[in-house]
Short mmCIF file of C-alpha atoms and ligand atoms in Angstrom, two decimals:
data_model
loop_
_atom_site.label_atom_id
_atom_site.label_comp_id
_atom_site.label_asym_id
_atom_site.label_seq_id
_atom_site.Cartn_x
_atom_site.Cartn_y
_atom_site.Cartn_z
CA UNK W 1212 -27.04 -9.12 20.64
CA UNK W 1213 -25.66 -7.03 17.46
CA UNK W 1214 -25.25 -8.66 13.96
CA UNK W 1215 -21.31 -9.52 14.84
CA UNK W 1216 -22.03 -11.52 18.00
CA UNK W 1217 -25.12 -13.05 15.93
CA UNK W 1218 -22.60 -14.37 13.48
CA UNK W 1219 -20.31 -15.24 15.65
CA UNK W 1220 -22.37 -17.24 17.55
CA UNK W 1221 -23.43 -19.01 13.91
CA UNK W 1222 -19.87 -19.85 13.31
CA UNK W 1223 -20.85 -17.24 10.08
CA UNK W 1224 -17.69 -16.15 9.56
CA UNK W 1225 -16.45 -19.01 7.74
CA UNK W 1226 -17.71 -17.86 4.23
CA UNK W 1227 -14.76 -15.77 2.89
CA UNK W 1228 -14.42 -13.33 -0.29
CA UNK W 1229 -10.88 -13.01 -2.28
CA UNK W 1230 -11.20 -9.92 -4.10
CA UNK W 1231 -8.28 -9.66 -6.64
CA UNK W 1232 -6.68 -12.89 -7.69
CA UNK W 1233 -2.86 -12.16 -8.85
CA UNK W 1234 0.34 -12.86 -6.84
CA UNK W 1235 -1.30 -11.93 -3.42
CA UNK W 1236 -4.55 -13.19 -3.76
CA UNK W 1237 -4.48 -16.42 -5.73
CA UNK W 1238 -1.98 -18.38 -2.97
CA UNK W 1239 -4.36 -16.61 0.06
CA UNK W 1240 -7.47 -17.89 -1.38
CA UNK W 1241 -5.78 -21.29 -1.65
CA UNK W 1242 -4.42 -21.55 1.78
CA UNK W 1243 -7.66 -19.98 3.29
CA UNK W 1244 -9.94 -22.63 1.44
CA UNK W 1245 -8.43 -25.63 3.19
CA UNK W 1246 -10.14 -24.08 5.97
CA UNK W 1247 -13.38 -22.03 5.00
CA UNK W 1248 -15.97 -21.49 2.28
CA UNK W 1249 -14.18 -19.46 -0.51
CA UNK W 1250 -14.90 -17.58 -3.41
CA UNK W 1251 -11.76 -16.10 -5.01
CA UNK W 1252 -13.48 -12.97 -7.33
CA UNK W 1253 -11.42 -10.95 -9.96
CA UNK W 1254 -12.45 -8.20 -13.01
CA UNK W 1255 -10.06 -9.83 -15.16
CA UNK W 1256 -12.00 -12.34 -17.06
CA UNK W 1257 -9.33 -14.48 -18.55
CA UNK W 1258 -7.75 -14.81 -14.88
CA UNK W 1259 -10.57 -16.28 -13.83
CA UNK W 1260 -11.20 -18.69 -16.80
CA UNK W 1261 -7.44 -19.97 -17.25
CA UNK W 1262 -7.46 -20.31 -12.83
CA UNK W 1263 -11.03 -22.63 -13.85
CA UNK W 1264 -8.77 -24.76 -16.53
CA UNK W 1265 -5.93 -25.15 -13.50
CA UNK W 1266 -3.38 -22.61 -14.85
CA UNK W 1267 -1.81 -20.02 -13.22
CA UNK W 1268 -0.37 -18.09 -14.94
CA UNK W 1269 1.84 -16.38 -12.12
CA UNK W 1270 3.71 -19.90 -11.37
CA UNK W 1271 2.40 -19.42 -7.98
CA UNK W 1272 0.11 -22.53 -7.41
CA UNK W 1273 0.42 -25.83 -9.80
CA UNK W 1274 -2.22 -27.69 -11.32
CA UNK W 1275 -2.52 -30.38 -8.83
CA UNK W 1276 -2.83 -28.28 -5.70
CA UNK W 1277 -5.53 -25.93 -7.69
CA UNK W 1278 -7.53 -29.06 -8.16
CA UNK W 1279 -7.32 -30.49 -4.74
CA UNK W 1280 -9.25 -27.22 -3.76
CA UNK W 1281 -11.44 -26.38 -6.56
CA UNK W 1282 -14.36 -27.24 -5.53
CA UNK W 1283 -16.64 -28.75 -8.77
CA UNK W 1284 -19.87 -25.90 -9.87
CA UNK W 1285 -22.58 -27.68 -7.72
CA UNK W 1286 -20.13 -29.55 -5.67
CA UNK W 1287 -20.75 -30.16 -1.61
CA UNK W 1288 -23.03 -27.53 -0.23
CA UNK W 1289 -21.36 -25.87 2.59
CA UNK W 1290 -18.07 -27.75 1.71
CA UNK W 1291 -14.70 -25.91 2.30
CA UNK W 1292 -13.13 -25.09 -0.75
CA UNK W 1293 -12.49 -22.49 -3.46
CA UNK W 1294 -13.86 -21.35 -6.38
CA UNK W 1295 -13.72 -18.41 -9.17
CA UNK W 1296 -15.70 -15.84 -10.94
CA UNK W 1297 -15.98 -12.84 -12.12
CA UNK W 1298 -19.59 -12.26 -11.18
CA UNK W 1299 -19.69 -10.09 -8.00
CA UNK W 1300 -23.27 -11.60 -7.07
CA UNK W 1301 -21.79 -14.41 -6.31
CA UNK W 1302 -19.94 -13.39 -3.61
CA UNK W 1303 -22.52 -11.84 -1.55
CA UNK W 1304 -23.09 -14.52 0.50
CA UNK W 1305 -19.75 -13.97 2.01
CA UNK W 1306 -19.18 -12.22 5.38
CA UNK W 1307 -15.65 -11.67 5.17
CA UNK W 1308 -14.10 -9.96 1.82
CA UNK W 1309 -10.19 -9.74 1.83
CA UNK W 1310 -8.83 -6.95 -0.58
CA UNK W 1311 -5.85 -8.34 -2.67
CA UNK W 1312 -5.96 -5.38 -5.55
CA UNK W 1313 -2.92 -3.84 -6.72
CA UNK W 1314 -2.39 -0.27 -5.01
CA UNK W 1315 0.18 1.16 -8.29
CA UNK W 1316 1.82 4.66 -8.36
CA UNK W 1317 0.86 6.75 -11.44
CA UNK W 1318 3.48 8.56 -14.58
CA UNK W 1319 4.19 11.14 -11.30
CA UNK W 1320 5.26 8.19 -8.79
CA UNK W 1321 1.98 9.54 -6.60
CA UNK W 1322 -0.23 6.72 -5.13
CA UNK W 1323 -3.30 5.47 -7.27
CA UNK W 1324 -6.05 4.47 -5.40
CA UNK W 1325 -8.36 3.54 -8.21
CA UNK W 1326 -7.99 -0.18 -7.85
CA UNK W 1327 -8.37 -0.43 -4.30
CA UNK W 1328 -11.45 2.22 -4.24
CA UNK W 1329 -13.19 0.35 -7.12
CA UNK W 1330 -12.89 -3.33 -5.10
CA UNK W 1331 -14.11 -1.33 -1.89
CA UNK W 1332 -16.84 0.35 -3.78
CA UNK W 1333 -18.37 -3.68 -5.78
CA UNK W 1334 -17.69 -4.97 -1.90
CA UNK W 1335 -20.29 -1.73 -0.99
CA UNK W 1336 -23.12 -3.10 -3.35
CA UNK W 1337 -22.92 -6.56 -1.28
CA UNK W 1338 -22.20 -5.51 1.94
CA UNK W 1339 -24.64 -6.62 4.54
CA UNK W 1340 -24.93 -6.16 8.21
CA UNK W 1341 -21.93 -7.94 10.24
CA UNK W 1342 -19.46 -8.40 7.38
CA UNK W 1343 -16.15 -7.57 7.90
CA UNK W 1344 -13.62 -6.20 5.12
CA UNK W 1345 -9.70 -6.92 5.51
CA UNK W 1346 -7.16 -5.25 3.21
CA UNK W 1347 -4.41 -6.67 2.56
CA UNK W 1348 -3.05 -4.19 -0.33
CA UNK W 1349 0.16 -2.21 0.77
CA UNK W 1350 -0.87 1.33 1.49
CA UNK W 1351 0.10 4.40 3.65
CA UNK W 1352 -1.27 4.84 7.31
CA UNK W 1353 -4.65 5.78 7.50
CA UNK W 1354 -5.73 4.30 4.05
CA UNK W 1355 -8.04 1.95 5.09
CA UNK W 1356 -9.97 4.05 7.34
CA UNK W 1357 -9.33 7.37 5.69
CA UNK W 1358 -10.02 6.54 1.87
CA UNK W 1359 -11.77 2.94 1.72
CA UNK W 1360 -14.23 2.98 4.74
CA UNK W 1361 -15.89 5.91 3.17
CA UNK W 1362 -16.74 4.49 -0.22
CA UNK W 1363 -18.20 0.96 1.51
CA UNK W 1364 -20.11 3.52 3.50
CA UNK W 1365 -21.70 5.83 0.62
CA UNK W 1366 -21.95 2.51 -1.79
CA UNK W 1367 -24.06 0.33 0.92
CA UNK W 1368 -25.53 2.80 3.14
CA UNK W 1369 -24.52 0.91 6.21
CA UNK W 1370 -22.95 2.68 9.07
CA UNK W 1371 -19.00 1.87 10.02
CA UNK W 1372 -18.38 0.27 13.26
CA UNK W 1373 -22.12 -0.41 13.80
CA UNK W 1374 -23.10 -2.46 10.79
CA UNK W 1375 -19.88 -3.37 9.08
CA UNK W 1376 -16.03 -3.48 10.01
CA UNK W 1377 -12.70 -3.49 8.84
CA UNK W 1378 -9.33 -5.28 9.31
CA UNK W 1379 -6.16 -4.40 7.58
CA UNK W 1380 -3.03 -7.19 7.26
CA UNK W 1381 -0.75 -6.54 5.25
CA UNK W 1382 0.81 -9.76 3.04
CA UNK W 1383 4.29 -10.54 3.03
CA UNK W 1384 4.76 -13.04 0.74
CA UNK W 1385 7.82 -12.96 -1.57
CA UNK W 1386 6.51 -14.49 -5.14
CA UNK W 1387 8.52 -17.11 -6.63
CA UNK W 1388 9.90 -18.37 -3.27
CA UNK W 1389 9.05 -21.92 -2.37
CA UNK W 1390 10.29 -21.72 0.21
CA UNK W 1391 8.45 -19.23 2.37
CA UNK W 1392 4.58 -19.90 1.24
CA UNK W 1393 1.72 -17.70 2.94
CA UNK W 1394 1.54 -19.82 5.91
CA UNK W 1395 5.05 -19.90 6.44
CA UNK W 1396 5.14 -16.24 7.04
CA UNK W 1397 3.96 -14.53 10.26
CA UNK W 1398 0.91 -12.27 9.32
CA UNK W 1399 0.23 -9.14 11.49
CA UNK W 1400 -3.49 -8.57 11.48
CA UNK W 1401 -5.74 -5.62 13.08
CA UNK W 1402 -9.13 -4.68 13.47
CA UNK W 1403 -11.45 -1.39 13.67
CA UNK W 1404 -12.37 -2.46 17.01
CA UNK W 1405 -10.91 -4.93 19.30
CA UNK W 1406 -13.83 -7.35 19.56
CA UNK W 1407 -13.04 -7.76 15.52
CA UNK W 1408 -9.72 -7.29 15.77
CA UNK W 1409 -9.66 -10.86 17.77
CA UNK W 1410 -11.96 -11.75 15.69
CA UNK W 1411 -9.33 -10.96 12.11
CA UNK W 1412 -6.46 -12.58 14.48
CA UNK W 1413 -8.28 -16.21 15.27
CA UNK W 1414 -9.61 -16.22 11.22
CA UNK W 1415 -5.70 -15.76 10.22
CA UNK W 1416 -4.72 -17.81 12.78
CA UNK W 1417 -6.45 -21.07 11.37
CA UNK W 1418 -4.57 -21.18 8.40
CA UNK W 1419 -1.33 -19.10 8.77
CA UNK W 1420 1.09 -21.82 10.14
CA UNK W 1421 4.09 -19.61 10.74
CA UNK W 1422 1.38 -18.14 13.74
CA UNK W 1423 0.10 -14.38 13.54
CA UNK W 1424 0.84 -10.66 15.27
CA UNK W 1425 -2.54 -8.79 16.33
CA UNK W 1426 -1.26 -4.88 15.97
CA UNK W 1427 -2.72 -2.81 18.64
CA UNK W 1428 -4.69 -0.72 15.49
CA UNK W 1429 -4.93 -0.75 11.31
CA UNK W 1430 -2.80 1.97 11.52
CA UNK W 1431 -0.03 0.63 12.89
CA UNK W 1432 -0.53 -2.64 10.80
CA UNK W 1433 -0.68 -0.10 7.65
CA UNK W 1434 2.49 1.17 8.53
CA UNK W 1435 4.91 -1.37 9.71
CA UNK W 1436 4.29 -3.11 6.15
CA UNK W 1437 4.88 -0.25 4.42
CA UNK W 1438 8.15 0.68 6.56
CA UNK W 1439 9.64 -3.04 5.77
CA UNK W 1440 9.49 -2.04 2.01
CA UNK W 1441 11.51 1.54 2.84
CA UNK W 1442 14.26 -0.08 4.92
CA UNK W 1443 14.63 -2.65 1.91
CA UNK W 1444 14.98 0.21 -0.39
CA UNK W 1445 17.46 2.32 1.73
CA UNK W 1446 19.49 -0.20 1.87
CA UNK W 1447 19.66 -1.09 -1.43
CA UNK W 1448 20.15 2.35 -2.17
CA UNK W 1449 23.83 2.79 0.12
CA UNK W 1450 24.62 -0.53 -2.09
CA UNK W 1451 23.84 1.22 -4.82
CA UNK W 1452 25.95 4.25 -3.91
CA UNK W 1453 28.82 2.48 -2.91
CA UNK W 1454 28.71 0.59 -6.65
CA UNK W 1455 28.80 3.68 -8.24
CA UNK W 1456 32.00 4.80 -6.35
CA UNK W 1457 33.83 1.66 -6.62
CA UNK W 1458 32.85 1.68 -10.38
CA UNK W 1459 35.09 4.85 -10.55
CA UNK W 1460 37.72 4.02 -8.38
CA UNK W 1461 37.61 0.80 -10.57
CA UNK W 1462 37.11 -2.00 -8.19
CA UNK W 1463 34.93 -4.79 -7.41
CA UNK W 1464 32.08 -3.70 -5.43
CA UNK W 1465 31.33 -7.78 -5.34
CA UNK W 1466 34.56 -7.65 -3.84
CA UNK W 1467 34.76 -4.93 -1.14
CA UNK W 1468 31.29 -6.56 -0.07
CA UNK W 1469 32.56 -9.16 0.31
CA UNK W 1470 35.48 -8.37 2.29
CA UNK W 1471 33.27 -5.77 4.59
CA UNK W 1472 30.89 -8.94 5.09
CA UNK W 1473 33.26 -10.74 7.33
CA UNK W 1474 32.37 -8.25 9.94
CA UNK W 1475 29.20 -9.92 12.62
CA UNK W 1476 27.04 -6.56 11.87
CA UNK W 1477 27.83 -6.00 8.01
CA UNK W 1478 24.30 -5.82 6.70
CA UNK W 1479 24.31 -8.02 3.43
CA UNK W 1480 22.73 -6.40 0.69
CA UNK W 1481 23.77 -6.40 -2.90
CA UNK W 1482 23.42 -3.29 -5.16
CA UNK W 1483 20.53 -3.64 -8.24
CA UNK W 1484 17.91 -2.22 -9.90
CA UNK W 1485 15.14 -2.14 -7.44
CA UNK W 1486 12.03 -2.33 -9.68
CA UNK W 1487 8.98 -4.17 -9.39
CA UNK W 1488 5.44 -3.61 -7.91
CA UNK W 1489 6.78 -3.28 -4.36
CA UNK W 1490 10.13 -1.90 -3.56
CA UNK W 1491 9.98 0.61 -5.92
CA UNK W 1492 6.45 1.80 -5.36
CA UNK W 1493 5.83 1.30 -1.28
CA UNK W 1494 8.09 4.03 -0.40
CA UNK W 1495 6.14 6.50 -2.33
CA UNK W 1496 3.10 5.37 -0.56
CA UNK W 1497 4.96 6.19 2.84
CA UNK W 1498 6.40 9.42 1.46
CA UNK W 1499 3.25 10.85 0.38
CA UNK W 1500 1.32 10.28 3.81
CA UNK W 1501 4.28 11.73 5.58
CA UNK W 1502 4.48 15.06 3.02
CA UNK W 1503 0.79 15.95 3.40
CA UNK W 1504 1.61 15.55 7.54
CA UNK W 1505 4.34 18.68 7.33
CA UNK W 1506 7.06 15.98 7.37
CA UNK W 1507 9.35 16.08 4.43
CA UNK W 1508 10.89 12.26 4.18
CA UNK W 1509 14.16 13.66 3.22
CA UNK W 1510 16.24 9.80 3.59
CA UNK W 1511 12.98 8.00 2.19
CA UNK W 1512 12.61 9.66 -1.11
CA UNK W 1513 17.14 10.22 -1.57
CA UNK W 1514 17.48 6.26 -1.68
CA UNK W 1515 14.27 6.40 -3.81
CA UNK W 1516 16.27 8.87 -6.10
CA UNK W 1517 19.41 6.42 -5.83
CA UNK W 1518 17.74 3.68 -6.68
CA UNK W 1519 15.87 5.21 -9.84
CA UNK W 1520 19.41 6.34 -11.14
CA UNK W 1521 20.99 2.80 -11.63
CA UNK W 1522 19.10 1.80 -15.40
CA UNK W 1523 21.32 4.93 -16.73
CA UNK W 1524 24.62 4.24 -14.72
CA UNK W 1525 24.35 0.53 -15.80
CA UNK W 1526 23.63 1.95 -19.69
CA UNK W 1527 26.44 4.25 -19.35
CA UNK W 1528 28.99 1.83 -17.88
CA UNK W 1529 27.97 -0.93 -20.25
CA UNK W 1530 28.63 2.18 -23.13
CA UNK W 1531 32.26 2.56 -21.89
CA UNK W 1532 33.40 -0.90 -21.43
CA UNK W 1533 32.57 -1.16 -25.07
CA UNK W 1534 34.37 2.07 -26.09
CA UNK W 1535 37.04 0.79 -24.13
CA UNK W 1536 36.98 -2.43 -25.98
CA UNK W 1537 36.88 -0.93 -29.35
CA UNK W 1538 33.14 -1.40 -30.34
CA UNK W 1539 31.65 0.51 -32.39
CA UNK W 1540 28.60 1.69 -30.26
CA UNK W 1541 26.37 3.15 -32.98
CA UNK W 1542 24.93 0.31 -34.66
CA UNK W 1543 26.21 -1.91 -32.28
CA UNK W 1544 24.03 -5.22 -31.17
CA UNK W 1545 23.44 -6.07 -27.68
CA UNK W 1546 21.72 -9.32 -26.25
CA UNK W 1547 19.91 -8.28 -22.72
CA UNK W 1548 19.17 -11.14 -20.95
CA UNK W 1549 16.40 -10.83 -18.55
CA UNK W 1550 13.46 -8.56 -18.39
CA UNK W 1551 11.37 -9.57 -15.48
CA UNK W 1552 12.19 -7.72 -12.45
CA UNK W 1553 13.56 -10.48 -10.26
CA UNK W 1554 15.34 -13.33 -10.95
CA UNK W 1555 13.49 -16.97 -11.87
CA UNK W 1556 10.01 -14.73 -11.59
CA UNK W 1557 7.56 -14.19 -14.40
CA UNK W 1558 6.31 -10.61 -12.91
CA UNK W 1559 7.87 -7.90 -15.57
CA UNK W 1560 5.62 -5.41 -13.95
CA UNK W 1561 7.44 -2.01 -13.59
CA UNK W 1562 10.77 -4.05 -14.55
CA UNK W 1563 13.82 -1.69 -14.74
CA UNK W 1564 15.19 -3.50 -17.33
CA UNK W 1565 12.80 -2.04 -19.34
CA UNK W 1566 14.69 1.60 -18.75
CA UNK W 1567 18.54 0.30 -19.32
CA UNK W 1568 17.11 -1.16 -22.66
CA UNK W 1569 16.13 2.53 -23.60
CA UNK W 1570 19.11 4.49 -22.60
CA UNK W 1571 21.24 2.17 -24.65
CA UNK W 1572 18.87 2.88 -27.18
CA UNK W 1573 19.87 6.40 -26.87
CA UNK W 1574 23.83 5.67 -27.59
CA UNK W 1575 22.21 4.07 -30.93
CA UNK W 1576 22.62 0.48 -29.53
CA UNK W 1577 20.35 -2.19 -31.23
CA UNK W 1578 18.89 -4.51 -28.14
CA UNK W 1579 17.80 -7.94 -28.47
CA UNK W 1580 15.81 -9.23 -25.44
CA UNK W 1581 15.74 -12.93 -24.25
CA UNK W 1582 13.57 -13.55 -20.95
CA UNK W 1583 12.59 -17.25 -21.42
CA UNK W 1584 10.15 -16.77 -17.92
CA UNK W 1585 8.62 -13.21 -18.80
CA UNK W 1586 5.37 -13.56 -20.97
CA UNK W 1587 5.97 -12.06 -24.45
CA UNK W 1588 2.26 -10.48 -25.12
CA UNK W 1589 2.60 -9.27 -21.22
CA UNK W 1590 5.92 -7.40 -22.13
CA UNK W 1591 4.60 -5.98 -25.28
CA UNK W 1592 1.43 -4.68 -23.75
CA UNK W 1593 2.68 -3.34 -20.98
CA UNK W 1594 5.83 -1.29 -22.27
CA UNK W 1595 5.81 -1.96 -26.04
CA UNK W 1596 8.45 -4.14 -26.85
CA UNK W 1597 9.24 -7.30 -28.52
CA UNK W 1598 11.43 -10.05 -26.55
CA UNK W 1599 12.80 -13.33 -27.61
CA UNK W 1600 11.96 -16.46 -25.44
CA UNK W 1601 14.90 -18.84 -27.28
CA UNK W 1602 17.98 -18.16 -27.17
CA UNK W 1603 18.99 -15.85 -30.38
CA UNK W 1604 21.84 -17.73 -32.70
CA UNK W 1605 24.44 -14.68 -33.36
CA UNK W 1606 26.79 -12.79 -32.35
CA UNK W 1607 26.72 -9.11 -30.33
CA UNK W 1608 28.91 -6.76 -29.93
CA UNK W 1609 27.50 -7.02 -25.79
CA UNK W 1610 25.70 -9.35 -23.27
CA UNK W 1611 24.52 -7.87 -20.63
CA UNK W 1612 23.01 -10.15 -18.08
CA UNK W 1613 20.10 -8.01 -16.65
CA UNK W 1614 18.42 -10.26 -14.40
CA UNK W 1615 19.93 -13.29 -12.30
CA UNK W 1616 17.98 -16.19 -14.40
CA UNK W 1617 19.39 -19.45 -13.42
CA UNK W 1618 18.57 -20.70 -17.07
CA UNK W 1619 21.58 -17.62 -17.92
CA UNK W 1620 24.12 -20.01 -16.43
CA UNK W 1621 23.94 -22.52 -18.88
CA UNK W 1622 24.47 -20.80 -21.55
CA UNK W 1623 27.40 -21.27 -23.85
CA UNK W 1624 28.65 -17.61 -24.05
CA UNK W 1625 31.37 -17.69 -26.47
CA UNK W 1626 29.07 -18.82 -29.29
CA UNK W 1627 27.17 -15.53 -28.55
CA UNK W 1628 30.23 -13.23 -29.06
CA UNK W 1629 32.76 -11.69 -31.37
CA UNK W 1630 35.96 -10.63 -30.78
CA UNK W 1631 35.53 -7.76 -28.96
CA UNK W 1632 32.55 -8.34 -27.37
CA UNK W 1633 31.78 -7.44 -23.44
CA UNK W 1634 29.76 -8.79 -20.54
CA UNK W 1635 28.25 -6.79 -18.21
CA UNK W 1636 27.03 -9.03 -15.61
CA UNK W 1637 24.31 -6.76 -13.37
CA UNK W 1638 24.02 -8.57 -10.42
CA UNK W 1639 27.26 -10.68 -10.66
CA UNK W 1640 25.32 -14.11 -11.27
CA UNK W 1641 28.34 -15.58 -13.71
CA UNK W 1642 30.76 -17.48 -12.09
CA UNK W 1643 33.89 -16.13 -14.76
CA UNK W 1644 35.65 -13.10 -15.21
CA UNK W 1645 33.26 -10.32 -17.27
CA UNK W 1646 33.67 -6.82 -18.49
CA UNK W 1647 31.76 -5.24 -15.90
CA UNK W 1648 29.12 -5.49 -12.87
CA UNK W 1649 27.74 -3.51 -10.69
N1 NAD S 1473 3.35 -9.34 -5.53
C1 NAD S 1473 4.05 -9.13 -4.42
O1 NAD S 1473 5.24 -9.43 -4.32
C2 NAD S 1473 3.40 -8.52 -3.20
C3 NAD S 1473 3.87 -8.84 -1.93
C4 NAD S 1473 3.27 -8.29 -0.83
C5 NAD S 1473 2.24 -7.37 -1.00
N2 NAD S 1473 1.81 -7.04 -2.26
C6 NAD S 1473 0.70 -6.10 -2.39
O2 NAD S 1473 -0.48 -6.86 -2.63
C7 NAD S 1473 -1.36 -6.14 -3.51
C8 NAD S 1473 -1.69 -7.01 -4.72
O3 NAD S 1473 -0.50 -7.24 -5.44
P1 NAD S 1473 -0.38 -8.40 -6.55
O4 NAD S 1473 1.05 -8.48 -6.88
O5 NAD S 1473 -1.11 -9.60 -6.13
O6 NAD S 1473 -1.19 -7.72 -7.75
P2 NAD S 1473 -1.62 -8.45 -9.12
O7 NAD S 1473 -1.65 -7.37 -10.15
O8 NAD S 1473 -0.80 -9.66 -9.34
O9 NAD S 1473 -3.10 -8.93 -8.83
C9 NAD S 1473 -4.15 -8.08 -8.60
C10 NAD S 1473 -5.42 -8.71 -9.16
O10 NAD S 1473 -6.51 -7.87 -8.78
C11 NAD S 1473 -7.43 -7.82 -9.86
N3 NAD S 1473 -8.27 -6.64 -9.68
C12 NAD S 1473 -7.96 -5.35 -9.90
N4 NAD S 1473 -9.01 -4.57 -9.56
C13 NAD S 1473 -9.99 -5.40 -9.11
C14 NAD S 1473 -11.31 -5.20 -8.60
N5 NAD S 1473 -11.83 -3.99 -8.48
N6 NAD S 1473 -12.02 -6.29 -8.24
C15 NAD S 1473 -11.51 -7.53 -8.36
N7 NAD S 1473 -10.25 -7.78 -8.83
C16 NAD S 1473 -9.51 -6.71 -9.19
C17 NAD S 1473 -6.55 -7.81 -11.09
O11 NAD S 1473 -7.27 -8.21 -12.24
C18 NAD S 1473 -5.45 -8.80 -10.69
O12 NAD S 1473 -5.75 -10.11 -11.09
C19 NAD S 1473 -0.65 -4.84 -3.82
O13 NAD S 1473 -1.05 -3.85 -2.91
C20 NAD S 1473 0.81 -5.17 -3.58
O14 NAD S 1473 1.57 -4.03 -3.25
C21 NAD S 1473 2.34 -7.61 -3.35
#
């Protein structure tokens, strides 16, 4: 009998590790500990001490539901439930370690695999004989076998497929949805053999409600999350396209949506800037793997291009409603409402928003940011500017509703504007008549 079947036949494989604790991680470890043993494990010590006081910071999980499965330091031996630290001794007594690290693209949109290759190489200094690694970090096919596999390998000297295994599912979850938690959603799992690909199925399958898909490899797993994030994108980006000529032929794109909608197989996408940590970073994951295979993703990386174009067509078509108006556009004061990257979301990561703000700066416009969910010292850190979390009291010369906050509905615009001034309204959230949208 080999170490898996051991542990199997212990009923081992109920002590799991949560490596990375952000919007992936933290709702996984919580689901997963109303079932087994977990510890949830993260670098970033302030994560881990606020997610000890009850806060999360994400607005993923609220207080109460953190402390029905904390379990207390000391509590029940044995007892299913989670708890946090950033000590990585303590979760060597795991045998399964899920990866929930960010996987980022670096200043030339190629993948970074520092993250995930740092997690895999702590997991390495723990790994025993038996344990089983899942991923759950978006990457390109071949990833998990190709560049994690050999650091657990070199960092515990155990032998893949004979001492330790791997499992790759990919997480789906859509933060700041209520609606569709973790075990809502169907998870596909896989495993580096079949005996522990069952294995990765029946562990998912005990907590993921929604039920699961077992891929017939990692590779295929790998890839079909990765593809969902492209086909978001290209769409998106023929939205996009088609905003850009009905901006010139100067009519509603809201409109001929609309109107194109009433047909059964109109596909209903709106057009936007596609920012944030996945849309607007998977596709490069995709591209890359495909490049270095003789393939040149021709369609992948043109909607990528389309999509990366709309912060400077917004800029310039908020620029010439206001010439239009008769603004002065040096010198002129614009409220942006909205930096996060999605709407009612705290997550500014790799926000868009961020751009527009700087090629109005350009034309000598003077922004004013108000995001009352995005996290001021986050926002600063991250790309250097300061943003307003109440509402300013003045006027601008233009609003430009960036992101589709609910909270931006109840505002009372008029008090915010002068004679002249002009809405742009991004994603068309206001129900009145503005200056421009997409
Ligand atoms: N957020 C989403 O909408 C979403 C949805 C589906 C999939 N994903 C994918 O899931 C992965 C995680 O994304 P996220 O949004 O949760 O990221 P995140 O930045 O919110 O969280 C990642 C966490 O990992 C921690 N971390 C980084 N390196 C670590 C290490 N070596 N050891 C332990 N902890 C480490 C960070 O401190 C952070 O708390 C990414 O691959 C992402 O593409 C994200």
């Amino acid at each position: 009998m080999n170490q898996l079947e051991r542990n199997m036949t212990l009923g081992a494989y109920n002590k799991v590790a949560v490596i990375g604790l952000g919007y992936v991680g933290l709702p996984l470890a919580v689901a997963f500990a109303k079932h087994y043993q977990v510890v949830g494990y993260d670098i970033d010590k302030s994560r881990v001490q606020e997610l000890n006081l009850f806060n999360d910071e994400t607005l993923e999980i609220d207080t109460d539901e953190l402390k029905d499965v904390i379990l207390a330091p000391g509590g029940p031996e044995g007892a299913n439930g989670l708890m946090f630290t950033d000590d990585l001794a303590q979760i060597a007594g795991c045998t399964i370690f899920i990866v929930t690290v960010p996987t980022p693209i670096d200043q030339f949109k190629q993948p970074n695999l520092e993250p995930l290759k740092s997690a895999s190489k702590q997991i390495g200094t723990v790994l025993k004989k038996g344990d089983i690694v899942i991923y759950e970090s978006t990457v390109y096919p071949g990833c998990t076998e190709e560049d994690c596999v050999p650091v657990l390998e070199s960092h515990s000297g155990l032998v893949f497929n004979t001492d330790f295994f791997v499992g790759y599912s990919p997480e789906r979850i859509n933060p700041g949805d209520k609606s569709r938690k973790v075990e809502e959603i169907v998870k596909i799992t896989s495993g580096s053999t079949s005996e522990v690909a069952a294995l990765v199925d029946d562990l998912y399958a005990k907590v993921i409600v929604a039920g699961t898909y077992s891929a017939p490899n990692i590779k295929v797993a790998e890839a079909a999350k990765v593809i969902e994030n492209a086909q978001r994108d290209i769409n998106i980006a023929f939205v996009n396209e088609i905003a850009k000529i009905c901006n010139k032929l100067e009519i509603s794109t809201q409109e001929v949506l609309k109107a194109a909608g009433t047909k059964w197989n109109f596909q209903p996408y709106k057009p936007g800037l596609a920012g944030g940590h996945c849309i607007g970073v998977d596709p490069y994951y995709l591209a890359l793997k495909a490049k270095e295979e003789g393939y040149y993703p021709g369609l992948i990386l043109a909607a990528r291009r389309l999509n990366e174009s709309m912060a400077e067509h917004i800029a310039a078509e908020v620029v010439k409603k206001m010439i239009k108006k008769g603004s002065l556009v040096k010198g002129a004061r614009l409220l942006m409402l909205g930096i996060t990257f999605k709407e009612n979301c705290t997550d500014s990561r790799n926000s868009k928003i961020v751009e527009v703000i700087a090629y109005l700066a350009e034309y000598g416009i003077e922004v004013t940011t108000y995001d009352p969910w995005a996290n001021p010292e986050k926002v600063k850190d991250e790309f250097g500017l300061t943003i307003l979390t109440k509402l300013p009291e003045e006027q601008f010369d233009a609003i430009v509703v960036g992101v589709a906050h609910e909270v931006f509905l109840e505002i009372n615009y008029p008090s915010l504007m002068k004679e002249n001034t002009i809405i742009y309204d991004v994603k068309g959230l206001l129900p009145f008549e503005v200056d421009g949208q997409l």
